[in-house]
Coordinates of C-alpha atoms in Angstrom, one line a residue:
Chain A
M148 CA -168.1 85.8 7.1
K149 CA -166.0 85.9 10.3
L150 CA -163.3 88.4 10.7
A151 CA -160.0 87.8 12.5
Q152 CA -159.3 90.0 15.4
L153 CA -156.3 90.2 17.8
S154 CA -156.9 90.6 21.5
L155 CA -154.0 91.8 23.6
F156 CA -153.5 92.2 27.3
I157 CA -152.2 95.5 28.4
E158 CA -151.8 97.2 31.8
N159 CA -153.7 100.4 32.4
K160 CA -150.5 102.5 32.8
P161 CA -149.0 105.5 30.9
G162 CA -147.0 104.3 27.9
K163 CA -148.5 100.8 27.8
L164 CA -150.6 101.4 24.6
V165 CA -147.7 102.6 22.5
A166 CA -145.5 99.5 22.9
P167 CA -147.6 97.1 20.9
C168 CA -148.4 99.8 18.3
R169 CA -144.6 100.2 17.7
V170 CA -144.2 96.4 17.3
L171 CA -146.9 96.5 14.6
A172 CA -145.3 99.5 12.9
N173 CA -141.9 97.9 12.8
A174 CA -143.5 94.8 11.2
G175 CA -145.2 96.9 8.6
I176 CA -148.7 96.0 9.7
S177 CA -151.6 98.3 9.1
I178 CA -154.3 98.7 11.7
V179 CA -157.8 98.8 10.2
T180 CA -159.5 99.6 13.5
L181 CA -159.3 99.1 17.2
S182 CA -161.2 99.2 20.4
L183 CA -160.0 99.3 24.0
A184 CA -161.9 97.7 26.9
D185 CA -160.5 98.9 30.2
T186 CA -160.8 98.4 33.9
G187 CA -159.0 100.4 36.5
E188 CA -155.9 98.2 36.3
F189 CA -155.8 96.5 32.9
G190 CA -157.3 96.7 29.5
I191 CA -157.9 94.4 26.5
L192 CA -156.8 96.0 23.2
R193 CA -158.8 94.5 20.3
L194 CA -157.3 95.1 16.9
V195 CA -158.4 94.4 13.3
V196 CA -155.3 94.5 11.2
D197 CA -154.4 93.7 7.5
R198 CA -152.4 90.6 8.4
C199 CA -153.6 89.0 11.6
D200 CA -151.2 86.0 11.8
A201 CA -148.1 88.1 11.0
A202 CA -149.2 90.7 13.6
R203 CA -149.8 87.9 16.2
A204 CA -146.3 86.4 15.5
A205 CA -144.6 89.8 15.9
L206 CA -146.5 90.6 19.1
T207 CA -145.8 87.2 20.6
E208 CA -142.2 87.5 19.7
A209 CA -142.1 90.8 21.5
G210 CA -143.4 89.1 24.6
F211 CA -147.1 90.1 24.5
V212 CA -150.0 87.8 25.2
A213 CA -152.0 88.1 21.9
Q214 CA -154.9 85.9 21.1
R215 CA -156.7 85.5 17.8
T216 CA -160.4 85.7 18.1
E217 CA -163.2 85.4 15.6
V218 CA -165.6 88.4 15.3
I219 CA -168.4 89.2 13.0
A220 CA -168.5 92.5 11.0
L221 CA -171.8 93.9 9.7
E222 CA -172.2 96.7 7.2
V223 CA -175.0 99.2 8.0
P224 CA -176.2 102.5 6.5
D225 CA -174.6 105.4 8.4
R226 CA -177.8 107.2 9.2
P227 CA -180.0 107.6 12.3
G228 CA -181.6 104.3 13.2
G229 CA -179.1 102.2 11.3
L230 CA -177.6 100.6 14.5
A231 CA -181.0 100.2 16.1
E232 CA -182.3 98.1 13.2
V233 CA -179.5 95.7 13.4
L234 CA -179.7 95.4 17.2
T235 CA -183.4 94.8 17.0
A236 CA -182.8 91.9 14.6
I237 CA -180.1 90.4 16.9
D238 CA -182.3 91.0 20.0
S239 CA -185.4 89.3 18.5
A240 CA -183.2 86.3 17.5
G241 CA -182.3 85.9 21.2
V242 CA -178.5 86.1 20.5
S243 CA -176.2 87.5 23.2
I244 CA -173.5 90.1 22.4
E245 CA -170.3 89.8 24.4
Y246 CA -169.1 93.2 23.1
M247 CA -169.2 95.4 20.0
Y248 CA -167.6 98.4 18.4
A249 CA -168.1 100.4 15.2
F250 CA -166.1 102.2 12.6
T251 CA -166.4 103.6 9.1
Y252 CA -164.1 102.3 6.4
G253 CA -163.7 104.3 3.2
R254 CA -167.2 103.8 2.0
D255 CA -169.6 106.7 1.7
G256 CA -172.6 106.4 3.8
R257 CA -171.8 103.0 5.3
A258 CA -170.5 102.0 8.7
I259 CA -169.1 98.7 9.9
L260 CA -170.2 97.1 13.2
V261 CA -167.9 94.5 14.8
F262 CA -169.6 92.0 17.1
R263 CA -168.4 89.3 19.4
F264 CA -171.3 86.9 20.0
Q265 CA -171.7 84.2 22.5
D266 CA -172.8 81.9 19.6
P267 CA -171.4 83.3 16.3
D268 CA -173.0 80.7 14.1
R269 CA -176.4 81.2 15.4
A270 CA -176.0 84.9 15.1
I271 CA -175.0 84.6 11.4
T272 CA -178.1 82.5 10.7
A273 CA -180.3 85.0 12.5
L274 CA -178.8 87.9 10.7
A275 CA -179.1 86.3 7.3
G276 CA -182.8 85.6 8.0
A277 CA -183.2 89.3 8.7
G278 CA -181.5 90.2 5.4
I279 CA -178.4 91.8 7.1
G280 CA -175.1 91.1 5.3
V281 CA -171.8 90.2 6.9
V282 CA -168.6 91.9 5.7
A283 CA -165.9 89.7 4.2
P284 CA -162.2 90.2 5.4
V285 CA -161.0 91.7 2.2
A286 CA -163.7 94.4 2.3
V287 CA -161.9 95.8 5.3
G288 CA -158.5 95.4 3.9
Q289 CA -157.4 92.1 5.5
V290 CA -155.2 90.1 3.1
R291 CA -154.9 86.3 2.8
E292 CA -151.7 85.1 4.5
Chain B
M266 CA -151.1 48.5 56.3
T267 CA -149.0 46.0 58.3
P268 CA -145.3 46.4 59.1
P269 CA -143.1 44.5 56.6
D270 CA -141.9 41.0 57.4
P271 CA -138.1 41.2 58.1
T272 CA -137.7 37.7 56.8
A273 CA -139.3 38.6 53.4
A274 CA -137.0 38.5 50.4
E275 CA -137.9 42.1 49.6
F276 CA -136.9 43.4 53.0
H277 CA -133.5 45.2 53.0
P278 CA -131.5 44.6 56.2
A279 CA -130.6 48.3 56.4
S280 CA -134.3 49.1 56.9
A281 CA -134.3 47.2 60.2
L282 CA -133.0 50.4 61.9
D283 CA -136.3 52.1 60.8
F284 CA -138.2 49.8 63.2
L285 CA -136.1 50.0 66.4
P286 CA -138.0 50.3 69.6
R287 CA -138.0 54.0 70.7
E288 CA -135.9 53.4 73.8
R289 CA -133.2 51.5 71.9
L290 CA -133.2 54.3 69.3
R291 CA -132.7 56.9 72.1
E292 CA -129.8 55.0 73.5
L293 CA -128.2 54.8 70.1
Q294 CA -128.8 58.6 69.5
L295 CA -127.3 59.6 72.8
A296 CA -124.2 57.4 72.3
R297 CA -123.7 58.8 68.8
L298 CA -124.4 62.4 70.0
H299 CA -121.5 62.1 72.5
Q300 CA -119.2 61.0 69.7
T301 CA -120.3 63.8 67.3
V302 CA -120.0 66.6 69.9
A303 CA -116.6 65.3 71.1
R304 CA -115.4 65.0 67.5
S305 CA -116.6 68.5 66.5
Y306 CA -115.2 70.1 69.7
G307 CA -111.9 68.4 69.3
R308 CA -111.4 69.0 65.6
V309 CA -113.4 72.0 64.5
A310 CA -112.1 75.3 65.7
L311 CA -115.4 77.2 65.3
T312 CA -117.4 74.6 67.4
R313 CA -114.8 74.7 70.1
Q314 CA -114.7 78.5 70.3
R315 CA -118.5 78.8 70.3
M316 CA -118.9 76.1 73.0
E317 CA -116.2 77.7 75.2
A318 CA -117.9 81.1 74.8
R319 CA -121.1 79.5 76.2
G320 CA -119.2 77.7 78.9
V321 CA -120.2 74.2 77.8
A322 CA -117.9 71.3 77.3
P323 CA -118.7 68.0 75.6
D324 CA -119.1 66.3 79.0
D325 CA -122.0 68.6 79.8
V326 CA -124.1 66.8 77.2
R327 CA -125.6 64.0 79.4
S328 CA -129.0 63.7 77.7
L329 CA -130.6 64.4 74.4
A330 CA -132.3 67.4 75.9
D331 CA -128.8 68.8 76.7
L332 CA -128.3 69.4 73.0
A333 CA -130.3 72.6 73.5
R334 CA -127.3 74.0 75.4
L335 CA -125.1 73.8 72.4
P336 CA -124.6 76.7 69.8
F337 CA -126.2 76.6 66.4
T338 CA -124.3 76.2 63.1
T339 CA -125.6 78.2 60.2
K340 CA -125.1 78.5 56.4
V341 CA -123.2 81.7 57.1
D342 CA -120.7 79.7 59.1
L343 CA -120.1 77.4 56.1
R344 CA -119.6 80.5 53.9
D345 CA -117.2 82.1 56.4
T346 CA -115.0 79.1 56.6
Y347 CA -115.1 78.4 52.9
P348 CA -113.9 76.0 51.5
F349 CA -112.7 73.5 54.2
G350 CA -112.9 75.3 57.5
L351 CA -115.5 72.9 59.1
F352 CA -113.8 69.7 58.1
A353 CA -113.1 67.3 61.0
S354 CA -111.0 64.8 59.0
P355 CA -107.6 65.3 57.2
M356 CA -107.8 65.2 53.4
Q357 CA -106.1 61.8 53.5
E358 CA -109.3 60.4 54.9
I359 CA -111.7 62.4 52.7
V360 CA -112.8 60.5 49.6
R361 CA -115.4 62.8 48.2
L362 CA -116.2 66.5 48.0
H363 CA -119.6 68.0 46.9
A364 CA -120.7 71.6 46.7
S365 CA -124.0 73.3 46.6
S366 CA -124.6 76.4 44.6
G367 CA -125.0 79.3 47.0
T368 CA -127.5 82.0 46.1
T369 CA -124.7 84.5 46.4
G370 CA -121.1 84.1 45.3
K371 CA -119.2 81.1 46.7
P372 CA -120.7 77.7 47.0
I373 CA -120.8 75.6 50.2
V374 CA -118.4 72.7 50.2
V375 CA -119.1 69.4 52.0
A376 CA -116.9 66.4 52.5
Y377 CA -117.2 62.6 53.1
T378 CA -114.9 59.9 54.4
R379 CA -115.3 56.4 53.1
E380 CA -117.5 55.7 56.1
D381 CA -119.6 58.7 55.4
V382 CA -120.2 57.5 51.9
A383 CA -121.3 54.1 53.2
V384 CA -123.7 55.8 55.7
W385 CA -125.1 57.9 52.9
S386 CA -125.7 54.8 50.7
E387 CA -127.4 53.2 53.7
V388 CA -129.8 56.0 54.4
M389 CA -130.6 56.3 50.6
A390 CA -131.2 52.6 50.4
R391 CA -133.6 53.0 53.4
T392 CA -135.2 55.9 51.5
F393 CA -135.9 53.8 48.4
A394 CA -137.0 50.8 50.5
A395 CA -139.5 53.1 52.4
C396 CA -140.8 54.1 48.9
G397 CA -141.5 50.4 48.2
L398 CA -138.5 49.6 46.0
H399 CA -136.3 46.5 46.1
R400 CA -134.1 44.2 44.1
G401 CA -135.5 43.9 40.6
D402 CA -136.6 47.5 40.3
I403 CA -135.2 49.5 37.5
V404 CA -134.6 53.0 38.6
Q405 CA -134.0 55.9 36.3
N406 CA -132.0 58.5 38.2
A407 CA -132.5 61.9 36.6
Y408 CA -131.0 63.9 39.5
G409 CA -128.0 65.8 38.2
Y410 CA -124.7 64.0 38.6
G411 CA -121.8 66.2 39.6
L412 CA -121.1 68.6 42.5
F413 CA -124.8 68.5 43.4
T414 CA -125.4 65.7 46.0
G415 CA -128.7 64.5 44.4
G416 CA -127.3 62.4 41.5
L417 CA -124.6 60.4 43.2
G418 CA -126.5 60.3 46.5
A419 CA -129.4 58.5 44.9
H420 CA -127.1 56.4 42.7
N421 CA -125.3 54.9 45.6
G422 CA -128.5 54.2 47.4
I423 CA -130.1 52.4 44.5
E424 CA -127.0 50.2 44.2
E425 CA -126.9 49.6 47.9
L426 CA -130.5 48.5 47.8
G427 CA -129.6 46.0 45.0
A428 CA -132.0 47.6 42.5
T429 CA -130.8 48.5 39.0
V430 CA -129.7 52.1 38.5
I431 CA -129.8 54.0 35.1
P432 CA -127.5 56.9 35.7
I433 CA -129.0 59.1 33.1
S434 CA -128.6 62.4 35.0
G435 CA -130.8 65.5 34.3
G436 CA -131.9 67.0 31.0
N437 CA -132.6 65.7 27.5
T438 CA -136.3 64.9 28.1
E439 CA -136.9 63.0 24.9
R440 CA -134.1 60.6 25.6
Q441 CA -135.4 60.2 29.2
I442 CA -138.8 59.3 27.7
M443 CA -137.2 56.8 25.3
V444 CA -135.3 55.1 28.1
L445 CA -138.3 55.1 30.3
K446 CA -140.3 53.3 27.6
D447 CA -137.6 50.9 26.3
F448 CA -135.9 49.8 29.5
G449 CA -139.0 48.9 31.5
V450 CA -138.2 51.5 34.1
T451 CA -140.3 51.0 37.3
A452 CA -139.1 54.0 39.4
F453 CA -138.0 57.5 38.5
C454 CA -136.0 60.0 40.5
S455 CA -135.9 63.8 39.8
T456 CA -137.2 67.1 41.0
P457 CA -141.0 67.1 40.9
S458 CA -141.1 70.1 38.6
Y459 CA -138.9 68.3 36.1
F460 CA -141.1 65.2 36.2
L461 CA -144.2 67.4 35.5
H462 CA -142.3 68.8 32.5
L463 CA -141.5 65.2 31.4
I464 CA -145.2 64.3 31.7
E465 CA -146.2 67.2 29.4
R466 CA -143.5 66.3 26.9
A467 CA -144.6 62.6 26.9
E468 CA -148.2 63.6 26.3
E469 CA -147.0 65.8 23.3
L470 CA -145.1 62.8 21.9
G471 CA -148.1 60.6 22.3
V472 CA -146.5 58.4 25.0
D473 CA -149.0 57.3 27.6
L474 CA -147.0 56.9 30.8
R475 CA -149.9 55.0 32.4
T476 CA -149.3 52.0 30.1
L477 CA -145.6 51.7 31.3
P478 CA -144.4 49.6 34.3
L479 CA -143.5 52.9 36.1
R480 CA -144.9 52.7 39.6
A481 CA -142.9 55.0 41.9
G482 CA -141.6 58.5 41.6
I483 CA -139.0 59.6 44.2
F484 CA -139.1 63.4 44.2
G485 CA -137.1 65.9 46.1
A486 CA -134.5 68.7 46.0
E487 CA -137.2 71.4 45.9
P488 CA -140.4 72.3 47.9
W489 CA -143.5 70.9 46.3
T490 CA -147.2 70.6 47.3
D491 CA -149.9 68.0 47.6
S492 CA -151.6 69.5 44.6
M493 CA -148.5 68.8 42.5
R494 CA -148.5 65.2 43.9
R495 CA -152.2 64.9 42.8
R496 CA -151.4 66.2 39.4
I497 CA -148.5 63.8 38.9
E498 CA -150.4 60.8 40.2
A499 CA -153.5 61.6 38.1
R500 CA -151.5 61.6 34.8
T501 CA -149.4 58.5 35.5
A502 CA -149.7 55.1 37.2
L503 CA -147.1 56.0 39.8
R504 CA -147.1 56.9 43.4
A505 CA -145.2 60.1 44.0
Y506 CA -143.0 60.1 47.2
D507 CA -141.4 63.1 48.8
I508 CA -137.8 62.8 50.1
Y509 CA -135.8 65.4 52.0
G510 CA -132.2 66.2 52.5
L511 CA -129.6 68.9 52.3
S512 CA -125.9 68.9 51.4
E513 CA -124.8 70.4 54.7
I514 CA -126.2 67.4 56.5
I515 CA -125.4 64.6 53.9
G516 CA -127.5 65.3 50.7
P517 CA -130.7 63.4 50.0
G518 CA -131.3 60.7 52.6
V519 CA -132.3 62.8 55.7
A520 CA -135.9 61.8 55.6
S521 CA -138.3 60.0 53.3
E522 CA -142.0 59.3 52.9
C523 CA -143.3 55.7 53.2
A524 CA -146.3 53.9 51.7
A525 CA -148.6 56.0 53.9
Q526 CA -147.5 59.2 52.1
D527 CA -148.2 61.2 55.2
G528 CA -145.1 62.8 56.5
L529 CA -141.4 62.0 56.0
H530 CA -139.6 59.6 58.4
V531 CA -136.4 61.2 59.6
F532 CA -133.5 58.7 59.8
E533 CA -133.1 59.7 63.4
D534 CA -130.4 57.2 64.2
R535 CA -128.2 59.3 61.8
F536 CA -129.7 62.8 62.1
Y537 CA -131.2 64.2 65.2
P538 CA -134.1 66.6 64.6
E539 CA -135.2 69.5 66.8
I540 CA -137.8 72.1 66.1
I541 CA -137.1 75.7 67.2
D542 CA -138.7 79.1 67.1
P543 CA -136.8 80.8 64.3
E544 CA -137.0 84.1 66.0
T545 CA -135.8 83.2 69.5
G546 CA -134.0 79.9 68.9
E547 CA -135.9 78.2 71.7
V548 CA -136.7 74.5 71.3
L549 CA -140.4 74.1 70.8
L550 CA -142.8 71.6 72.4
E551 CA -143.5 68.4 70.5
G552 CA -146.0 68.9 67.7
A553 CA -145.3 72.6 67.3
E554 CA -144.4 74.1 63.9
G555 CA -141.0 75.7 63.6
E556 CA -137.6 75.6 62.0
L557 CA -136.0 72.2 61.7
V558 CA -132.5 72.0 63.3
L559 CA -130.4 68.9 62.5
T560 CA -127.4 67.4 64.3
T561 CA -125.5 64.6 62.4
L562 CA -125.0 61.6 64.7
S563 CA -122.3 59.7 62.7
K564 CA -120.7 62.0 60.2
Q565 CA -116.9 61.9 60.3
A566 CA -115.6 64.4 57.7
M567 CA -118.1 67.2 58.5
P568 CA -120.1 66.7 61.7
M569 CA -122.8 69.3 62.0
V570 CA -124.0 70.4 65.5
R571 CA -127.5 72.0 65.5
Y572 CA -127.5 73.0 61.9
R573 CA -130.3 75.5 61.2
T574 CA -132.0 74.3 58.0
R575 CA -134.3 77.3 57.7
D576 CA -137.0 74.8 56.7
I577 CA -140.3 75.1 58.5
T578 CA -142.0 71.9 59.5
T579 CA -143.6 70.0 62.4
L580 CA -142.5 66.7 63.9
I581 CA -145.2 64.0 64.1
T582 CA -144.8 61.6 67.0
E583 CA -147.9 59.5 66.5
P584 CA -147.1 56.0 65.2
C585 CA -147.2 55.5 61.5
P586 CA -149.3 52.8 59.9
C587 CA -146.2 51.5 58.1
G588 CA -144.7 50.4 61.4
R589 CA -141.6 52.6 61.3
T590 CA -140.7 54.0 64.8
L591 CA -138.9 56.9 63.3
R592 CA -140.6 60.2 63.8
R593 CA -142.0 61.9 60.8
M594 CA -141.6 65.5 59.7
R595 CA -144.4 67.3 57.7
R596 CA -143.6 68.1 54.1
V597 CA -141.4 71.2 53.9
G598 CA -143.2 74.0 52.0
R599 CA -141.5 77.0 53.3
R600 CA -138.3 78.4 54.8
S601 CA -138.0 80.7 57.8
D602 CA -135.8 83.2 56.0
D603 CA -138.6 83.8 53.5
M604 CA -141.1 84.6 56.2
L605 CA -142.9 87.9 56.0
I606 CA -144.8 89.4 58.9
I607 CA -147.8 91.3 57.5
R608 CA -150.1 92.9 60.1
G609 CA -148.7 90.5 62.6
V610 CA -149.5 87.5 60.5
N611 CA -146.7 85.2 59.3
V612 CA -146.9 84.8 55.6
Y613 CA -144.6 82.7 53.4
P614 CA -144.3 83.2 49.6
S615 CA -144.7 79.5 49.2
Q616 CA -148.2 79.7 50.5
I617 CA -149.0 82.2 47.9
E618 CA -147.3 80.0 45.3
A619 CA -149.5 77.1 46.3
A620 CA -152.6 79.2 45.9
L621 CA -151.6 80.5 42.4
L622 CA -150.8 76.9 41.4
E623 CA -154.2 75.7 42.6
V624 CA -156.0 78.3 40.5
E625 CA -153.9 78.4 37.3
G626 CA -152.6 74.9 37.1
T627 CA -149.1 76.0 36.5
L628 CA -147.1 78.6 38.4
P629 CA -147.1 82.0 36.8
H630 CA -144.4 84.6 37.4
Y631 CA -145.4 86.7 40.4
Q632 CA -144.2 89.3 42.8
L633 CA -145.3 90.3 46.2
V634 CA -145.4 94.0 46.9
L635 CA -145.6 95.2 50.5
D636 CA -146.3 98.7 51.5
R637 CA -147.8 100.6 54.4
E638 CA -150.7 103.0 54.2
N639 CA -151.9 104.9 57.2
G640 CA -149.9 102.6 59.4
L641 CA -151.4 99.4 58.0
D642 CA -149.4 96.9 56.0
R643 CA -150.8 96.1 52.6
L644 CA -149.9 93.1 50.5
S645 CA -150.5 93.1 46.8
V646 CA -149.6 90.2 44.5
E647 CA -148.7 91.0 40.9
V648 CA -149.3 88.1 38.6
E649 CA -148.2 87.9 35.0
V650 CA -150.9 87.0 32.5
T651 CA -150.0 83.9 30.5
P652 CA -151.5 82.9 27.1
E653 CA -153.2 79.9 28.9
V654 CA -155.3 82.1 31.2
F655 CA -155.8 85.2 29.0
S656 CA -159.2 85.9 27.7
D657 CA -160.6 88.4 25.3
E658 CA -163.4 89.2 27.7
V659 CA -163.0 91.5 30.6
R660 CA -165.4 89.6 32.9
V661 CA -163.3 86.4 32.5
L662 CA -160.1 88.2 33.5
E663 CA -161.9 89.9 36.4
G664 CA -163.2 86.4 37.4
L665 CA -159.6 85.1 37.3
R666 CA -158.4 88.0 39.4
A667 CA -161.1 87.4 42.0
R668 CA -160.4 83.6 42.1
L669 CA -156.7 84.3 42.7
A670 CA -157.4 86.8 45.4
H671 CA -159.9 84.4 47.1
A672 CA -157.4 81.5 47.0
I673 CA -154.6 83.6 48.4
E674 CA -156.8 85.1 51.1
H675 CA -158.0 81.7 52.0
T676 CA -154.5 80.4 52.4
V677 CA -152.7 83.2 54.2
G678 CA -155.7 84.6 56.1
I679 CA -155.2 88.3 55.3
R680 CA -156.7 90.5 52.6
V681 CA -154.6 90.9 49.5
G682 CA -154.9 92.9 46.3
V683 CA -154.2 91.0 43.1
R684 CA -153.0 92.8 40.0
L685 CA -152.8 91.2 36.6
V686 CA -149.7 92.4 34.8
E687 CA -148.2 92.0 31.4
P688 CA -145.9 89.1 30.7
H689 CA -142.1 89.7 31.2
T690 CA -142.7 92.7 33.4
I691 CA -141.5 91.0 36.6
D692 CA -137.8 90.9 37.0
R693 CA -136.4 87.4 36.7
S694 CA -132.8 88.2 37.0
Q695 CA -132.3 87.6 40.7
G696 CA -134.3 84.5 41.3
K697 CA -136.5 84.0 44.4
A698 CA -135.2 86.9 46.4
N699 CA -136.8 89.3 44.0
R700 CA -140.2 87.8 44.4
V701 CA -140.7 90.2 47.3
V702 CA -140.6 93.9 47.1
D703 CA -140.9 95.4 50.6
R704 CA -141.5 99.1 50.5
R705 CA -142.5 99.3 54.2
R706 CA -138.9 99.9 55.4
K707 CA -138.8 103.3 53.7
D708 CA -141.9 104.2 55.7
P709 CA -141.0 106.3 58.8

């Protein structure tokens, strides 16, 4: 199952990260997890939130460039070697990863990996073949809008 | 291309002046120049004072080259004599006033006698004829009607030509598209940026402009580029022509492209062009690039002697394949008052605009920041990220940044830094002037 993620352009300057977070706070949106990719001058803030479309509307209204992107979330055992097993399966399937990040979400002993693949559908097939499950949106607190 | 046959039904008699032998044209120019200088000297206090201060009298103008001895007129002069200080006719003879919105405070007011209006109609008819229009054409005129010279200037020209004018004025794009479709419109007049907007709206509404009889677009009133022309022509079946004019001289109708679409023929029998060095005011050799200076040769209500347009162009003296003997001016892309000197190189914001447009397809909000480090000027261009160009991936944005920098460096010839910034972070309140932030002046 694919997961909706919001990507946001921000400048790499003091105070720039707080502004979109305030917009989300005022709209009553809860952030499930986030990751920040940065260069010297700008960054891309990637957010998984409970209500993606509402968050995007609020951010666009506030003047941000916010794009909805589809990512894939995988659940893995939170123990040494857990990530390596998944990456081995992806690697042997010959699927390219654009970027990834990880978080734990209220589940004992499990971690969630978020991937952006060049070819998401091929990645899902390859992962299913290796017996690795994909996390559904509701499992990380995203609600239907 | 062969010159038009003057006996053909489509040939408008006013266009005959476009094909005068050069010697005849020069005689006409000199005779009219004498009248203009005498009129302005005799009736406009500012001209007389300036000429007296230089020790020149109207009789000293014996050849067209002697024009260089006369003082310039500038936009500031129009502002200082607001509203009617440069008029050469009493109000009893003036039948029309127009005004152009100044960038600061008071507008500039211009006046026309009945004869001036007739001349204006004539040069606009010649403009439309040069763009291939004639009786039977249905022309939708989307220039604004009102104080702005564009609407009524084009209107009179279309009627003078004998074509059919639809005086729709600007705005209300959906109605424009409906009229375009339902009235069998063959030619459209507006600013090029408005027409691009109309194309987009038509595409959204599912109207294919290529299936309509529309075959000519007469675009002006703002600088535009050949890449905009290509975009307009690729998405429609029309040919996009550039026209040039300014209220201070007459309005639209100073110069127009022809079927060759390679430079704008100046209606030289009415407006005499010179090219000067904007720094020194010296008249430049033929073919050199510089600021266009215009002298009206038959205006009654408001003759202009050596008006500095601030527009940068080149005069082309080579014959045009269309057969017109009128010299052509290159498309105006920039103005001398916008010019920046960076490390000794002349840079115009419009060059940077053209590069941004080329890469992104539409013009993003941008700002030029100049500063000086270790005695060296540095130019950085801040460009707002739009939803169209944004990507979730760093390498795509870095690629965009590199393409923008490359395109700008290629155009202006100096190294620039490009910074991508968040939307709505560049100040829009003060228009174009704010596009440049020059921090070098604070540098000791």
